[in-house]
Amino acid sequence: MKLKHRFSLIKLLRQNISILQLSGYAFAALTGMSIIFAAFCFSKDIKPLFSSENRLFTKDFMVVNKKVSVFASFGKSNTAFSQQEIEEIRKQEFVSSISYFTPCRFQVRAYMNPDGGISGLSTDLFFESVPNRLLDKKGKDWQWNEESRMIPIIIPQDYVNLYNFGFASSQHLPQISEGIVQQVVFQILLEGNGKREAFTGRIVGFSNDLNTILVPESFMQWANKQFGSSINADNISRLIVEVKNPADPKITEFFASKPDYVVNDNKGEQGKLSYFLTLLIIAVMIAGGLVMLPSIGLMLLSINLIVYKNEKTLGNLVLLGYRRSHLARPYCLLVLTLNILVGALAIIIVHYIQNLYVPRLKILGLENFSSGLTSTTIFALIFILTITMFNIFWIWRKIGKIKIPAKG
């Protein structure tokens, strides 16, 4: 089609297009898109608050153990869980799975000596392990086999904080960073079951989840066989309970009925907050979608009215040899242009909203801020493309149903 004819066709077909209807669609679409895009951007921006780089576990969990009574101090009470008690917890609706800590059943002693000898400054330690499937840190640094002499270790983040902000500050000692701690290699002596063997150890990570010293599960299984005592070998004193929903009220109800159980839910409040924020964001996005629905309906209604009012003209143009694709193109370009303009304006509004809440996120500790606006823009493009394709499909459908007037 020649360019002159194309402009003539556009000029002819734009008759009966209601500016008021298009303005109504643009306003409703702008409101809906702004709500949806802002909620999406906010969810991306606050994600680092709930996914600390020192998070150890991949799922929501709680650690459960029994209270240590006065009788336990004299060896008259057992703090281990029986199989019946474990099964009772496992059968609860809120439980996804249950795992447990494996403690070392041998003596552990660490030595700090630049020369590498088993002498100098030393301290007694303890090790524990958890199933590898629960861990988020599964890189090459966390691998161990019987030929390895290096034991990878994960320690609580609080240990470093206590030194830096407690001991070092009071004794006028230099503070140390996590990077420096991870460079230190120290000697570890394992002893038990009539055997004694030296290894080296290195801290490969830090945890905000657990107050324990973790080693790989493969190492713990091997070391317990080599050096471990068989006394209380089957005792399980601490459980890792993975929960489906940390905000489930049944969790509180169940453990309230078990006064002898102690639940370490350091992540519980954070998990609940994260869960409720997720629900809130979903609710806001649904609200935005509900605002979008009338705008989409208004656009479809406008298309129907435009095609209906121009039906005779469109039919005559088909008789003159114009393809239906040529007739649909001006309406498709109109919808595409309108959606792009509305989407771009919505992104600008989201950027303005983001500038309002970002300073408050930084107050909450989100210093290394990584804006979610980029991913929001990509999401917006996909969203706008989807809406536009649906509108174009509807235009082609209506143009395809145009009746051609009888000749003569």
Short mmCIF file of N, CA and C in Angstrom, two decimals, residues 47 50-62 96-97 99 130-139 142 207 209-210 214 240-244 246 267 271 274:
data_model
loop_
_atom_site.label_atom_id
_atom_site.label_comp_id
_atom_site.label_asym_id
_atom_site.label_seq_id
_atom_site.Cartn_x
_atom_site.Cartn_y
_atom_site.Cartn_z
N LYS A 47 13.25 -7.37 49.16
CA LYS A 47 13.70 -8.77 49.21
C LYS A 47 15.02 -8.95 49.96
N PHE A 50 14.99 -9.76 53.70
CA PHE A 50 14.58 -11.08 54.16
C PHE A 50 15.42 -12.20 53.56
N SER A 51 16.49 -11.83 52.86
CA SER A 51 17.37 -12.84 52.28
C SER A 51 18.81 -12.43 52.51
N SER A 52 19.17 -12.35 53.76
CA SER A 52 20.54 -11.96 54.11
C SER A 52 21.54 -12.91 53.48
N GLU A 53 22.70 -12.35 53.10
CA GLU A 53 23.74 -13.20 52.49
C GLU A 53 24.27 -14.23 53.48
N ASN A 54 24.02 -14.02 54.78
CA ASN A 54 24.46 -14.97 55.80
C ASN A 54 23.35 -15.90 56.23
N ARG A 55 22.27 -15.94 55.44
CA ARG A 55 21.22 -16.89 55.75
C ARG A 55 21.71 -18.29 55.38
N LEU A 56 21.49 -19.23 56.28
CA LEU A 56 22.05 -20.57 56.10
C LEU A 56 21.04 -21.51 55.45
N PHE A 57 19.80 -21.45 55.92
CA PHE A 57 18.80 -22.39 55.45
C PHE A 57 18.04 -21.84 54.26
N THR A 58 17.58 -22.75 53.42
CA THR A 58 16.86 -22.37 52.21
C THR A 58 15.37 -22.21 52.47
N LYS A 59 14.85 -22.68 53.61
CA LYS A 59 13.43 -22.63 53.87
C LYS A 59 13.17 -22.09 55.27
N ASP A 60 11.87 -21.84 55.56
CA ASP A 60 11.49 -21.40 56.89
C ASP A 60 11.56 -22.59 57.85
N PHE A 61 12.11 -22.36 59.01
CA PHE A 61 12.33 -23.45 59.94
C PHE A 61 12.28 -22.93 61.37
N MET A 62 12.25 -23.85 62.30
CA MET A 62 12.42 -23.53 63.71
C MET A 62 13.17 -24.67 64.37
N SER A 96 6.47 -29.34 57.29
CA SER A 96 6.86 -29.81 55.97
C SER A 96 7.77 -31.03 56.08
N SER A 97 8.77 -30.95 56.96
CA SER A 97 9.65 -32.09 57.22
C SER A 97 10.40 -31.84 58.52
N SER A 99 14.19 -32.63 60.46
CA SER A 99 15.57 -33.10 60.45
C SER A 99 16.13 -32.89 61.85
N VAL A 130 24.16 -30.69 60.00
CA VAL A 130 22.76 -30.84 59.61
C VAL A 130 22.75 -31.40 58.19
N PRO A 131 21.64 -31.99 57.76
CA PRO A 131 21.58 -32.55 56.40
C PRO A 131 21.89 -31.48 55.34
N ASN A 132 22.67 -31.86 54.35
CA ASN A 132 23.11 -30.92 53.33
C ASN A 132 21.95 -30.34 52.52
N ARG A 133 20.85 -31.10 52.42
CA ARG A 133 19.73 -30.63 51.62
C ARG A 133 19.10 -29.35 52.19
N LEU A 134 19.35 -29.09 53.47
CA LEU A 134 18.77 -27.91 54.10
C LEU A 134 19.60 -26.66 53.89
N LEU A 135 20.84 -26.85 53.48
CA LEU A 135 21.76 -25.72 53.45
C LEU A 135 21.72 -24.96 52.15
N ASP A 136 21.87 -23.65 52.28
CA ASP A 136 21.95 -22.79 51.11
C ASP A 136 23.39 -22.68 50.62
N LYS A 137 24.35 -23.01 51.49
CA LYS A 137 25.77 -22.94 51.14
C LYS A 137 26.25 -24.34 50.74
N LYS A 138 26.27 -24.61 49.43
CA LYS A 138 26.66 -25.94 48.96
C LYS A 138 27.78 -25.84 47.93
N GLY A 139 28.57 -24.79 47.99
CA GLY A 139 29.64 -24.62 47.03
C GLY A 139 30.80 -25.56 47.28
N TRP A 142 32.35 -26.17 50.73
CA TRP A 142 31.64 -26.96 51.74
C TRP A 142 31.77 -28.46 51.46
N SER A 207 26.68 -17.64 59.77
CA SER A 207 25.25 -17.91 59.81
C SER A 207 24.54 -16.96 60.78
N ASP A 209 21.36 -17.82 61.27
CA ASP A 209 20.24 -18.71 61.59
C ASP A 209 20.45 -19.53 62.85
N LEU A 210 21.67 -20.03 63.06
CA LEU A 210 21.90 -20.98 64.14
C LEU A 210 23.09 -20.56 65.00
N LEU A 214 29.06 -25.41 62.66
CA LEU A 214 28.68 -26.45 61.71
C LEU A 214 29.86 -26.94 60.89
N ILE A 240 15.17 -29.83 63.73
CA ILE A 240 14.98 -28.74 62.78
C ILE A 240 13.63 -29.00 62.10
N VAL A 241 12.66 -28.18 62.42
CA VAL A 241 11.31 -28.37 61.91
C VAL A 241 11.06 -27.36 60.79
N GLU A 242 10.95 -27.85 59.56
CA GLU A 242 10.61 -26.99 58.43
C GLU A 242 9.10 -26.80 58.40
N VAL A 243 8.67 -25.55 58.32
CA VAL A 243 7.24 -25.24 58.36
C VAL A 243 6.78 -24.70 57.01
N LYS A 244 5.53 -24.98 56.68
CA LYS A 244 4.97 -24.53 55.41
C LYS A 244 4.68 -23.04 55.44
N PRO A 246 5.20 -19.91 58.31
CA PRO A 246 5.63 -19.51 59.66
C PRO A 246 4.58 -18.72 60.43
N LYS A 267 14.00 -16.86 63.40
CA LYS A 267 13.52 -16.51 62.07
C LYS A 267 12.00 -16.44 62.03
N GLY A 271 10.02 -14.43 59.50
CA GLY A 271 9.25 -15.22 58.55
C GLY A 271 7.80 -14.78 58.49
N SER A 274 7.69 -11.45 56.70
CA SER A 274 7.87 -11.68 55.27
C SER A 274 6.61 -12.25 54.64
#
